[in-house]
């Protein structure tokens, strides 16, 4: 072997994507090497480099650490998927909270506008036309009775919703509709209905709103396990190379090639990165996770 990994230190720039990608590359090479005993090469099978012969099974001292690394990388990948999903849910939750706030403001504004329209109609003098202003005063007393008035729109969402539902039912009555139509309040009422529906949906009174469970945040155990398993696998593969065992060096070089390529790629990236003064970075909170 041209390089020795027995005392290696994994590249400090190594991140989870590198580990997961390396798992996939090594897995493809192992699949290319393995061939059932007596099995013949099929069209489409990956070609093997000179000196690498098909095997019925990996040597046990490589197979065991490979399985550990495969399992650890898979768990790491699963954690990252769960964390990404949890973050998406969190962003959705933030958006939902913003919609609740907007729906609440919209509803409050429509109720204020409706109250002003109703108060204007109730303040007219009786001129013999129908409906009479006394009917507008009746509606106002139903919707905004003293001393409550408009205070119901400042209550907690559940209390506000119950108060609004009661008033919306009043507005559906024939007597209330006559006032609304007779004094030109149809547009006010229509907008109030829209705002009421939006409020009910945003706060889960008319739709089912399921609270999302908190997702995983600390991936240090999975990250540490994957790194340790990778280190062990590289060491075992490197240790397999023995000049006295035909094909062992070629097999080790074939399986280690993705790791060598990854290390070289990280080194090139490090050389290309502009030199920067070291900066003091506060330690992340325990819940933030130590996985890059």
PDB file of C-alpha atoms in Angstrom:
ATOM      1  CA  UNK A   1       0.000   0.000   0.000  1.00  0.00           C
ATOM      2  CA  UNK A   2       1.248   3.489  -0.814  1.00  0.00           C
ATOM      3  CA  UNK A   3      -0.307   4.978   2.286  1.00  0.00           C
ATOM      4  CA  UNK A   4      -0.803   3.745   5.810  1.00  0.00           C
ATOM      5  CA  UNK A   5      -4.055   4.375   7.626  1.00  0.00           C
ATOM      6  CA  UNK A   6      -3.261   2.410  10.774  1.00  0.00           C
ATOM      7  CA  UNK A   7      -2.616   5.590  12.758  1.00  0.00           C
ATOM      8  CA  UNK A   8      -4.760   7.840  10.597  1.00  0.00           C
ATOM      9  CA  UNK A   9      -6.790  10.774  11.782  1.00  0.00           C
ATOM     10  CA  UNK A  10      -9.967  11.467   9.887  1.00  0.00           C
ATOM     11  CA  UNK A  11      -9.943  14.805   8.023  1.00  0.00           C
ATOM     12  CA  UNK A  12     -11.176  17.576  10.320  1.00  0.00           C
ATOM     13  CA  UNK A  13     -13.336  18.944   7.486  1.00  0.00           C
ATOM     14  CA  UNK A  14     -15.251  15.672   7.268  1.00  0.00           C
ATOM     15  CA  UNK A  15     -19.012  16.199   7.411  1.00  0.00           C
ATOM     16  CA  UNK A  16     -22.019  13.889   7.428  1.00  0.00           C
ATOM     17  CA  UNK A  17     -22.539  14.175   3.666  1.00  0.00           C
ATOM     18  CA  UNK A  18     -18.975  12.922   3.096  1.00  0.00           C
ATOM     19  CA  UNK A  19     -19.574   9.902   5.326  1.00  0.00           C
ATOM     20  CA  UNK A  20     -22.899   9.013   3.718  1.00  0.00           C
ATOM     21  CA  UNK A  21     -21.513   9.457   0.215  1.00  0.00           C
ATOM     22  CA  UNK A  22     -18.489   7.328   1.081  1.00  0.00           C
ATOM     23  CA  UNK A  23     -20.796   4.593   2.376  1.00  0.00           C
ATOM     24  CA  UNK A  24     -22.585   4.528  -0.974  1.00  0.00           C
ATOM     25  CA  UNK A  25     -19.323   4.387  -2.940  1.00  0.00           C
ATOM     26  CA  UNK A  26     -17.867   1.576  -0.861  1.00  0.00           C
ATOM     27  CA  UNK A  27     -21.173  -0.283  -1.009  1.00  0.00           C
ATOM     28  CA  UNK A  28     -21.099  -0.154  -4.821  1.00  0.00           C
ATOM     29  CA  UNK A  29     -17.555  -1.532  -4.869  1.00  0.00           C
ATOM     30  CA  UNK A  30     -18.402  -4.331  -2.495  1.00  0.00           C
ATOM     31  CA  UNK A  31     -21.388  -5.232  -4.641  1.00  0.00           C
ATOM     32  CA  UNK A  32     -19.083  -5.344  -7.679  1.00  0.00           C
ATOM     33  CA  UNK A  33     -16.648  -7.668  -5.915  1.00  0.00           C
ATOM     34  CA  UNK A  34     -19.177 -10.098  -4.481  1.00  0.00           C
ATOM     35  CA  UNK A  35     -20.394 -12.878  -6.718  1.00  0.00           C
ATOM     36  CA  UNK A  36     -22.170 -16.037  -5.541  1.00  0.00           C
ATOM     37  CA  UNK A  37     -19.997 -19.096  -5.586  1.00  0.00           C
ATOM     38  CA  UNK A  38     -20.100 -20.584  -9.058  1.00  0.00           C
ATOM     39  CA  UNK A  39     -21.929 -17.533 -10.409  1.00  0.00           C
ATOM     40  CA  UNK A  40     -20.889 -16.333 -13.833  1.00  0.00           C
ATOM     41  CA  UNK A  41     -20.284 -12.756 -14.834  1.00  0.00           C
ATOM     42  CA  UNK A  42     -23.398 -11.125 -16.277  1.00  0.00           C
ATOM     43  CA  UNK A  43     -23.661  -8.386 -18.835  1.00  0.00           C
ATOM     44  CA  UNK A  44     -23.824  -5.121 -16.992  1.00  0.00           C
ATOM     45  CA  UNK A  45     -21.756  -6.306 -14.023  1.00  0.00           C
ATOM     46  CA  UNK A  46     -19.217  -3.727 -12.920  1.00  0.00           C
ATOM     47  CA  UNK A  47     -15.739  -4.402 -14.267  1.00  0.00           C
ATOM     48  CA  UNK A  48     -13.007  -5.047 -11.730  1.00  0.00           C
ATOM     49  CA  UNK A  49      -9.461  -3.669 -11.967  1.00  0.00           C
ATOM     50  CA  UNK A  50      -6.520  -5.927 -12.639  1.00  0.00           C
ATOM     51  CA  UNK A  51      -5.681  -8.122  -9.691  1.00  0.00           C
ATOM     52  CA  UNK A  52      -9.108  -7.929  -8.060  1.00  0.00           C
ATOM     53  CA  UNK A  53     -10.954 -11.219  -8.264  1.00  0.00           C
ATOM     54  CA  UNK A  54     -14.648 -11.798  -7.483  1.00  0.00           C
ATOM     55  CA  UNK A  55     -15.364 -13.107  -3.996  1.00  0.00           C
ATOM     56  CA  UNK A  56     -18.218 -15.192  -2.678  1.00  0.00           C
ATOM     57  CA  UNK A  57     -18.055 -13.159   0.551  1.00  0.00           C
ATOM     58  CA  UNK A  58     -15.908 -10.477   2.099  1.00  0.00           C
ATOM     59  CA  UNK A  59     -13.202 -11.621   4.501  1.00  0.00           C
ATOM     60  CA  UNK A  60     -14.804 -11.675   7.984  1.00  0.00           C
ATOM     61  CA  UNK A  61     -12.378  -9.092   9.376  1.00  0.00           C
ATOM     62  CA  UNK A  62     -13.592  -6.653   6.667  1.00  0.00           C
ATOM     63  CA  UNK A  63     -17.217  -7.759   6.550  1.00  0.00           C
ATOM     64  CA  UNK A  64     -17.896  -7.106  10.245  1.00  0.00           C
ATOM     65  CA  UNK A  65     -16.568  -3.518  10.351  1.00  0.00           C
ATOM     66  CA  UNK A  66     -18.249  -2.850   6.989  1.00  0.00           C
ATOM     67  CA  UNK A  67     -21.613  -3.882   8.376  1.00  0.00           C
ATOM     68  CA  UNK A  68     -21.075  -1.697  11.452  1.00  0.00           C
ATOM     69  CA  UNK A  69     -20.138   1.274   9.300  1.00  0.00           C
ATOM     70  CA  UNK A  70     -23.055   0.677   6.918  1.00  0.00           C
ATOM     71  CA  UNK A  71     -25.480   0.537   9.860  1.00  0.00           C
ATOM     72  CA  UNK A  72     -23.977   3.643  11.530  1.00  0.00           C
ATOM     73  CA  UNK A  73     -24.027   5.667   8.296  1.00  0.00           C
ATOM     74  CA  UNK A  74     -27.608   4.582   7.641  1.00  0.00           C
ATOM     75  CA  UNK A  75     -28.622   5.668  11.138  1.00  0.00           C
ATOM     76  CA  UNK A  76     -26.848   8.979  10.627  1.00  0.00           C
ATOM     77  CA  UNK A  77     -28.674   9.452   7.338  1.00  0.00           C
ATOM     78  CA  UNK A  78     -31.972   8.607   9.012  1.00  0.00           C
ATOM     79  CA  UNK A  79     -31.319  11.123  11.773  1.00  0.00           C
ATOM     80  CA  UNK A  80     -30.590  13.833   9.226  1.00  0.00           C
ATOM     81  CA  UNK A  81     -33.842  13.019   7.446  1.00  0.00           C
ATOM     82  CA  UNK A  82     -35.825  13.260  10.678  1.00  0.00           C
ATOM     83  CA  UNK A  83     -34.108  16.506  11.609  1.00  0.00           C
ATOM     84  CA  UNK A  84     -34.782  18.012   8.182  1.00  0.00           C
ATOM     85  CA  UNK A  85     -38.440  16.992   8.461  1.00  0.00           C
ATOM     86  CA  UNK A  86     -38.653  18.475  11.954  1.00  0.00           C
ATOM     87  CA  UNK A  87     -37.146  21.738  10.730  1.00  0.00           C
ATOM     88  CA  UNK A  88     -39.653  21.847   7.889  1.00  0.00           C
ATOM     89  CA  UNK A  89     -42.455  21.287  10.403  1.00  0.00           C
ATOM     90  CA  UNK A  90     -41.014  24.060  12.533  1.00  0.00           C
ATOM     91  CA  UNK A  91     -40.992  26.452   9.582  1.00  0.00           C
ATOM     92  CA  UNK A  92     -44.566  25.420   8.819  1.00  0.00           C
ATOM     93  CA  UNK A  93     -45.500  26.033  12.449  1.00  0.00           C
ATOM     94  CA  UNK A  94     -43.997  29.531  12.276  1.00  0.00           C
ATOM     95  CA  UNK A  95     -46.016  30.178   9.125  1.00  0.00           C
ATOM     96  CA  UNK A  96     -49.148  28.902  10.852  1.00  0.00           C
ATOM     97  CA  UNK A  97     -48.571  31.228  13.789  1.00  0.00           C
ATOM     98  CA  UNK A  98     -48.201  34.142  11.386  1.00  0.00           C
ATOM     99  CA  UNK A  99     -51.464  33.155   9.720  1.00  0.00           C
ATOM    100  CA  UNK A 100     -53.224  33.025  13.092  1.00  0.00           C
ATOM    101  CA  UNK A 101     -52.037  36.516  13.866  1.00  0.00           C
ATOM    102  CA  UNK A 102     -53.133  37.775  10.434  1.00  0.00           C
ATOM    103  CA  UNK A 103     -56.513  36.032  10.710  1.00  0.00           C
ATOM    104  CA  UNK A 104     -57.086  37.540  14.140  1.00  0.00           C
ATOM    105  CA  UNK A 105     -56.262  41.037  12.897  1.00  0.00           C
ATOM    106  CA  UNK A 106     -58.485  40.561   9.863  1.00  0.00           C
ATOM    107  CA  UNK A 107     -61.405  39.440  12.020  1.00  0.00           C
ATOM    108  CA  UNK A 108     -60.953  42.296  14.496  1.00  0.00           C
ATOM    109  CA  UNK A 109     -60.879  44.869  11.703  1.00  0.00           C
ATOM    110  CA  UNK A 110     -64.047  43.484  10.099  1.00  0.00           C
ATOM    111  CA  UNK A 111     -65.886  43.546  13.428  1.00  0.00           C
ATOM    112  CA  UNK A 112     -64.821  47.151  14.039  1.00  0.00           C
ATOM    113  CA  UNK A 113     -66.024  48.138  10.570  1.00  0.00           C
ATOM    114  CA  UNK A 114     -69.310  46.321  11.100  1.00  0.00           C
ATOM    115  CA  UNK A 115     -69.807  47.975  14.486  1.00  0.00           C
ATOM    116  CA  UNK A 116     -69.254  51.412  12.953  1.00  0.00           C
ATOM    117  CA  UNK A 117     -71.734  50.687  10.161  1.00  0.00           C
ATOM    118  CA  UNK A 118     -74.328  49.357  12.642  1.00  0.00           C
ATOM    119  CA  UNK A 119     -73.818  52.338  14.942  1.00  0.00           C
ATOM    120  CA  UNK A 120     -74.342  54.694  11.995  1.00  0.00           C
ATOM    121  CA  UNK A 121     -77.609  53.009  11.040  1.00  0.00           C
ATOM    122  CA  UNK A 122     -78.781  52.964  14.655  1.00  0.00           C
ATOM    123  CA  UNK A 123     -78.098  56.711  14.950  1.00  0.00           C
ATOM    124  CA  UNK A 124     -80.489  57.698  12.180  1.00  0.00           C
ATOM    125  CA  UNK A 125     -83.791  59.365  13.038  1.00  0.00           C
ATOM    126  CA  UNK A 126     -87.070  57.653  12.251  1.00  0.00           C
ATOM    127  CA  UNK A 127     -88.247  58.824   8.824  1.00  0.00           C
ATOM    128  CA  UNK A 128     -91.063  56.328   8.272  1.00  0.00           C
ATOM    129  CA  UNK A 129     -89.050  54.096   5.966  1.00  0.00           C
ATOM    130  CA  UNK A 130     -88.410  50.425   6.586  1.00  0.00           C
ATOM    131  CA  UNK A 131     -86.540  49.008   8.220  1.00  0.00           C
ATOM    132  CA  UNK A 132     -86.673  51.640  10.903  1.00  0.00           C
ATOM    133  CA  UNK A 133     -83.579  52.819  12.812  1.00  0.00           C
ATOM    134  CA  UNK A 134     -85.054  51.130  15.867  1.00  0.00           C
ATOM    135  CA  UNK A 135     -84.416  47.807  14.127  1.00  0.00           C
ATOM    136  CA  UNK A 136     -80.771  48.826  13.635  1.00  0.00           C
ATOM    137  CA  UNK A 137     -80.634  49.667  17.348  1.00  0.00           C
ATOM    138  CA  UNK A 138     -82.047  46.224  18.117  1.00  0.00           C
ATOM    139  CA  UNK A 139     -79.294  44.587  16.060  1.00  0.00           C
ATOM    140  CA  UNK A 140     -76.633  46.720  17.708  1.00  0.00           C
ATOM    141  CA  UNK A 141     -77.886  45.676  21.141  1.00  0.00           C
ATOM    142  CA  UNK A 142     -77.668  42.024  20.094  1.00  0.00           C
ATOM    143  CA  UNK A 143     -74.119  42.287  18.792  1.00  0.00           C
ATOM    144  CA  UNK A 144     -72.495  44.922  20.988  1.00  0.00           C
ATOM    145  CA  UNK A 145     -74.422  45.110  24.275  1.00  0.00           C
ATOM    146  CA  UNK A 146     -73.135  47.445  26.972  1.00  0.00           C
ATOM    147  CA  UNK A 147     -70.798  47.265  28.756  1.00  0.00           C
ATOM    148  CA  UNK A 148     -69.137  44.540  26.627  1.00  0.00           C
ATOM    149  CA  UNK A 149     -69.363  46.333  23.313  1.00  0.00           C
ATOM    150  CA  UNK A 150     -66.442  45.235  21.124  1.00  0.00           C
ATOM    151  CA  UNK A 151     -64.349  43.841  23.967  1.00  0.00           C
ATOM    152  CA  UNK A 152     -65.009  40.273  22.865  1.00  0.00           C
ATOM    153  CA  UNK A 153     -62.462  40.680  20.049  1.00  0.00           C
ATOM    154  CA  UNK A 154     -59.734  41.190  22.675  1.00  0.00           C
ATOM    155  CA  UNK A 155     -60.411  37.910  24.508  1.00  0.00           C
ATOM    156  CA  UNK A 156     -58.481  34.652  24.246  1.00  0.00           C
ATOM    157  CA  UNK A 157     -59.078  32.864  20.918  1.00  0.00           C
ATOM    158  CA  UNK A 158     -61.502  30.296  22.365  1.00  0.00           C
ATOM    159  CA  UNK A 159     -63.521  32.922  24.209  1.00  0.00           C
ATOM    160  CA  UNK A 160     -63.481  35.216  21.201  1.00  0.00           C
ATOM    161  CA  UNK A 161     -64.556  32.398  18.894  1.00  0.00           C
ATOM    162  CA  UNK A 162     -67.529  31.466  21.061  1.00  0.00           C
ATOM    163  CA  UNK A 163     -68.617  35.110  21.220  1.00  0.00           C
ATOM    164  CA  UNK A 164     -68.266  35.533  17.465  1.00  0.00           C
ATOM    165  CA  UNK A 165     -70.169  32.321  16.666  1.00  0.00           C
ATOM    166  CA  UNK A 166     -73.092  33.546  18.765  1.00  0.00           C
ATOM    167  CA  UNK A 167     -73.133  36.860  16.934  1.00  0.00           C
ATOM    168  CA  UNK A 168     -72.752  35.299  13.485  1.00  0.00           C
ATOM    169  CA  UNK A 169     -75.840  33.182  14.196  1.00  0.00           C
ATOM    170  CA  UNK A 170     -77.746  36.345  15.067  1.00  0.00           C
ATOM    171  CA  UNK A 171     -76.698  37.880  11.756  1.00  0.00           C
ATOM    172  CA  UNK A 172     -78.153  34.896   9.884  1.00  0.00           C
ATOM    173  CA  UNK A 173     -81.628  35.539  11.287  1.00  0.00           C
ATOM    174  CA  UNK A 174     -84.279  37.011   9.006  1.00  0.00           C
ATOM    175  CA  UNK A 175     -84.735  40.101  11.185  1.00  0.00           C
ATOM    176  CA  UNK A 176     -80.992  40.864  11.163  1.00  0.00           C
ATOM    177  CA  UNK A 177     -80.765  40.298   7.392  1.00  0.00           C
ATOM    178  CA  UNK A 178     -83.550  42.817   6.840  1.00  0.00           C
ATOM    179  CA  UNK A 179     -81.517  45.441   8.729  1.00  0.00           C
ATOM    180  CA  UNK A 180     -78.323  44.578   6.851  1.00  0.00           C
ATOM    181  CA  UNK A 181     -79.973  44.811   3.446  1.00  0.00           C
ATOM    182  CA  UNK A 182     -82.148  47.813   4.290  1.00  0.00           C
ATOM    183  CA  UNK A 183     -79.262  49.973   5.523  1.00  0.00           C
ATOM    184  CA  UNK A 184     -76.687  48.874   2.908  1.00  0.00           C
ATOM    185  CA  UNK A 185     -74.627  46.614   5.138  1.00  0.00           C
ATOM    186  CA  UNK A 186     -74.464  43.635   2.772  1.00  0.00           C
ATOM    187  CA  UNK A 187     -70.862  44.300   1.857  1.00  0.00           C
ATOM    188  CA  UNK A 188     -69.842  44.680   5.493  1.00  0.00           C
ATOM    189  CA  UNK A 189     -71.558  41.412   6.361  1.00  0.00           C
ATOM    190  CA  UNK A 190     -69.989  39.540   3.443  1.00  0.00           C
ATOM    191  CA  UNK A 191     -66.485  40.580   4.469  1.00  0.00           C
ATOM    192  CA  UNK A 192     -67.235  39.679   8.083  1.00  0.00           C
ATOM    193  CA  UNK A 193     -68.264  36.161   7.004  1.00  0.00           C
ATOM    194  CA  UNK A 194     -64.959  35.705   5.148  1.00  0.00           C
ATOM    195  CA  UNK A 195     -62.918  36.945   8.109  1.00  0.00           C
ATOM    196  CA  UNK A 196     -64.859  34.707  10.512  1.00  0.00           C
ATOM    197  CA  UNK A 197     -64.165  31.623   8.370  1.00  0.00           C
ATOM    198  CA  UNK A 198     -60.465  32.490   8.176  1.00  0.00           C
ATOM    199  CA  UNK A 199     -60.257  32.876  11.959  1.00  0.00           C
ATOM    200  CA  UNK A 200     -61.938  29.517  12.531  1.00  0.00           C
ATOM    201  CA  UNK A 201     -59.611  27.720  10.143  1.00  0.00           C
ATOM    202  CA  UNK A 202     -56.418  29.374  11.417  1.00  0.00           C
ATOM    203  CA  UNK A 203     -57.131  28.511  15.048  1.00  0.00           C
ATOM    204  CA  UNK A 204     -58.425  25.017  14.367  1.00  0.00           C
ATOM    205  CA  UNK A 205     -62.067  25.633  15.278  1.00  0.00           C
ATOM    206  CA  UNK A 206     -63.362  24.529  11.899  1.00  0.00           C
ATOM    207  CA  UNK A 207     -60.421  22.345  10.757  1.00  0.00           C
ATOM    208  CA  UNK A 208     -58.211  19.775  12.453  1.00  0.00           C
ATOM    209  CA  UNK A 209     -54.858  21.261  13.496  1.00  0.00           C
ATOM    210  CA  UNK A 210     -52.403  18.608  14.687  1.00  0.00           C
ATOM    211  CA  UNK A 211     -49.458  19.708  16.778  1.00  0.00           C
ATOM    212  CA  UNK A 212     -46.169  18.373  15.425  1.00  0.00           C
ATOM    213  CA  UNK A 213     -43.903  16.475  17.759  1.00  0.00           C
ATOM    214  CA  UNK A 214     -40.525  17.980  18.361  1.00  0.00           C
ATOM    215  CA  UNK A 215     -37.844  16.455  16.157  1.00  0.00           C
ATOM    216  CA  UNK A 216     -34.343  15.265  17.090  1.00  0.00           C
ATOM    217  CA  UNK A 217     -31.797  18.004  17.581  1.00  0.00           C
ATOM    218  CA  UNK A 218     -28.651  16.360  18.931  1.00  0.00           C
ATOM    219  CA  UNK A 219     -26.936  14.170  16.330  1.00  0.00           C
ATOM    220  CA  UNK A 220     -23.647  13.805  18.161  1.00  0.00           C
ATOM    221  CA  UNK A 221     -24.192  10.107  19.055  1.00  0.00           C
ATOM    222  CA  UNK A 222     -24.934   9.172  15.435  1.00  0.00           C
ATOM    223  CA  UNK A 223     -22.060  11.320  14.144  1.00  0.00           C
ATOM    224  CA  UNK A 224     -19.566   9.856  16.602  1.00  0.00           C
ATOM    225  CA  UNK A 225     -20.690   6.286  15.874  1.00  0.00           C
ATOM    226  CA  UNK A 226     -20.370   6.810  12.107  1.00  0.00           C
ATOM    227  CA  UNK A 227     -16.887   8.344  12.414  1.00  0.00           C
ATOM    228  CA  UNK A 228     -15.650   5.580  14.708  1.00  0.00           C
ATOM    229  CA  UNK A 229     -17.078   2.890  12.432  1.00  0.00           C
ATOM    230  CA  UNK A 230     -15.460   4.526   9.406  1.00  0.00           C
ATOM    231  CA  UNK A 231     -12.086   4.705  11.130  1.00  0.00           C
ATOM    232  CA  UNK A 232     -12.302   1.046  12.119  1.00  0.00           C
ATOM    233  CA  UNK A 233     -13.317  -0.010   8.602  1.00  0.00           C
ATOM    234  CA  UNK A 234     -10.435   1.860   6.971  1.00  0.00           C
ATOM    235  CA  UNK A 235      -7.979   0.330   9.407  1.00  0.00           C
ATOM    236  CA  UNK A 236      -9.288  -3.195   8.781  1.00  0.00           C
ATOM    237  CA  UNK A 237      -9.183  -2.813   5.008  1.00  0.00           C
ATOM    238  CA  UNK A 238      -5.674  -1.370   5.163  1.00  0.00           C
ATOM    239  CA  UNK A 239      -4.604  -4.215   7.440  1.00  0.00           C
ATOM    240  CA  UNK A 240      -5.922  -6.748   4.913  1.00  0.00           C
ATOM    241  CA  UNK A 241      -3.198  -5.837   2.423  1.00  0.00           C
ATOM    242  CA  UNK A 242      -0.456  -8.457   2.672  1.00  0.00           C
ATOM    243  CA  UNK A 243       2.214  -8.962  -0.031  1.00  0.00           C
ATOM    244  CA  UNK A 244       2.224 -12.653   0.785  1.00  0.00           C
ATOM    245  CA  UNK A 245      -1.519 -13.066   0.076  1.00  0.00           C
ATOM    246  CA  UNK A 246      -2.261 -12.824  -3.663  1.00  0.00           C
ATOM    247  CA  UNK A 247      -4.927 -10.256  -4.487  1.00  0.00           C
ATOM    248  CA  UNK A 248      -5.145  -8.813  -0.970  1.00  0.00           C
ATOM    249  CA  UNK A 249      -3.359  -5.569  -1.830  1.00  0.00           C
ATOM    250  CA  UNK A 250      -5.420  -5.064  -4.976  1.00  0.00           C
ATOM    251  CA  UNK A 251      -8.659  -5.659  -3.074  1.00  0.00           C
ATOM    252  CA  UNK A 252      -7.652  -3.254  -0.302  1.00  0.00           C
ATOM    253  CA  UNK A 253      -6.680  -0.561  -2.809  1.00  0.00           C
ATOM    254  CA  UNK A 254      -9.987  -1.054  -4.674  1.00  0.00           C
ATOM    255  CA  UNK A 255     -12.085  -0.689  -1.540  1.00  0.00           C
ATOM    256  CA  UNK A 256     -10.032   2.222  -0.157  1.00  0.00           C
ATOM    257  CA  UNK A 257     -10.049   4.226  -3.385  1.00  0.00           C
ATOM    258  CA  UNK A 258     -13.210   6.235  -2.503  1.00  0.00           C
ATOM    259  CA  UNK A 259     -11.716   7.206   0.858  1.00  0.00           C
ATOM    260  CA  UNK A 260      -8.413   8.274  -0.743  1.00  0.00           C
ATOM    261  CA  UNK A 261     -10.357  10.312  -3.292  1.00  0.00           C
ATOM    262  CA  UNK A 262     -12.406  11.971  -0.551  1.00  0.00           C
ATOM    263  CA  UNK A 263      -9.307  12.874   1.486  1.00  0.00           C
ATOM    264  CA  UNK A 264      -7.639  14.388  -1.592  1.00  0.00           C
ATOM    265  CA  UNK A 265     -10.793  16.352  -2.396  1.00  0.00           C
ATOM    266  CA  UNK A 266     -10.974  17.764   1.132  1.00  0.00           C
ATOM    267  CA  UNK A 267      -7.283  18.666   0.987  1.00  0.00           C
ATOM    268  CA  UNK A 268      -7.774  20.545  -2.296  1.00  0.00           C
ATOM    269  CA  UNK A 269     -10.708  22.423  -0.824  1.00  0.00           C
ATOM    270  CA  UNK A 270      -8.595  23.351   2.183  1.00  0.00           C
ATOM    271  CA  UNK A 271      -5.800  24.670  -0.030  1.00  0.00           C
ATOM    272  CA  UNK A 272      -8.241  26.705  -2.107  1.00  0.00           C
ATOM    273  CA  UNK A 273      -9.861  28.287   0.934  1.00  0.00           C
ATOM    274  CA  UNK A 274      -8.513  31.805   1.670  1.00  0.00           C
ATOM    275  CA  UNK A 275      -6.529  32.162   4.849  1.00  0.00           C
ATOM    276  CA  UNK A 276      -8.560  33.730   7.633  1.00  0.00           C
ATOM    277  CA  UNK A 277      -7.715  34.923  11.065  1.00  0.00           C
ATOM    278  CA  UNK A 278      -8.943  32.556  13.740  1.00  0.00           C
ATOM    279  CA  UNK A 279     -12.150  33.732  15.322  1.00  0.00           C
ATOM    280  CA  UNK A 280     -13.622  32.892  18.651  1.00  0.00           C
ATOM    281  CA  UNK A 281     -16.792  30.883  18.178  1.00  0.00           C
ATOM    282  CA  UNK A 282     -19.012  30.273  21.213  1.00  0.00           C
ATOM    283  CA  UNK A 283     -19.683  26.639  22.027  1.00  0.00           C
ATOM    284  CA  UNK A 284     -23.114  25.485  20.792  1.00  0.00           C
ATOM    285  CA  UNK A 285     -25.764  24.735  23.395  1.00  0.00           C
ATOM    286  CA  UNK A 286     -26.164  21.071  24.272  1.00  0.00           C
ATOM    287  CA  UNK A 287     -29.412  20.854  22.315  1.00  0.00           C
ATOM    288  CA  UNK A 288     -27.874  22.172  19.116  1.00  0.00           C
ATOM    289  CA  UNK A 289     -26.033  18.980  18.224  1.00  0.00           C
ATOM    290  CA  UNK A 290     -22.372  18.499  17.407  1.00  0.00           C
ATOM    291  CA  UNK A 291     -22.846  16.996  13.947  1.00  0.00           C
ATOM    292  CA  UNK A 292     -21.668  19.161  11.043  1.00  0.00           C
TER     293      UNK A 292
END
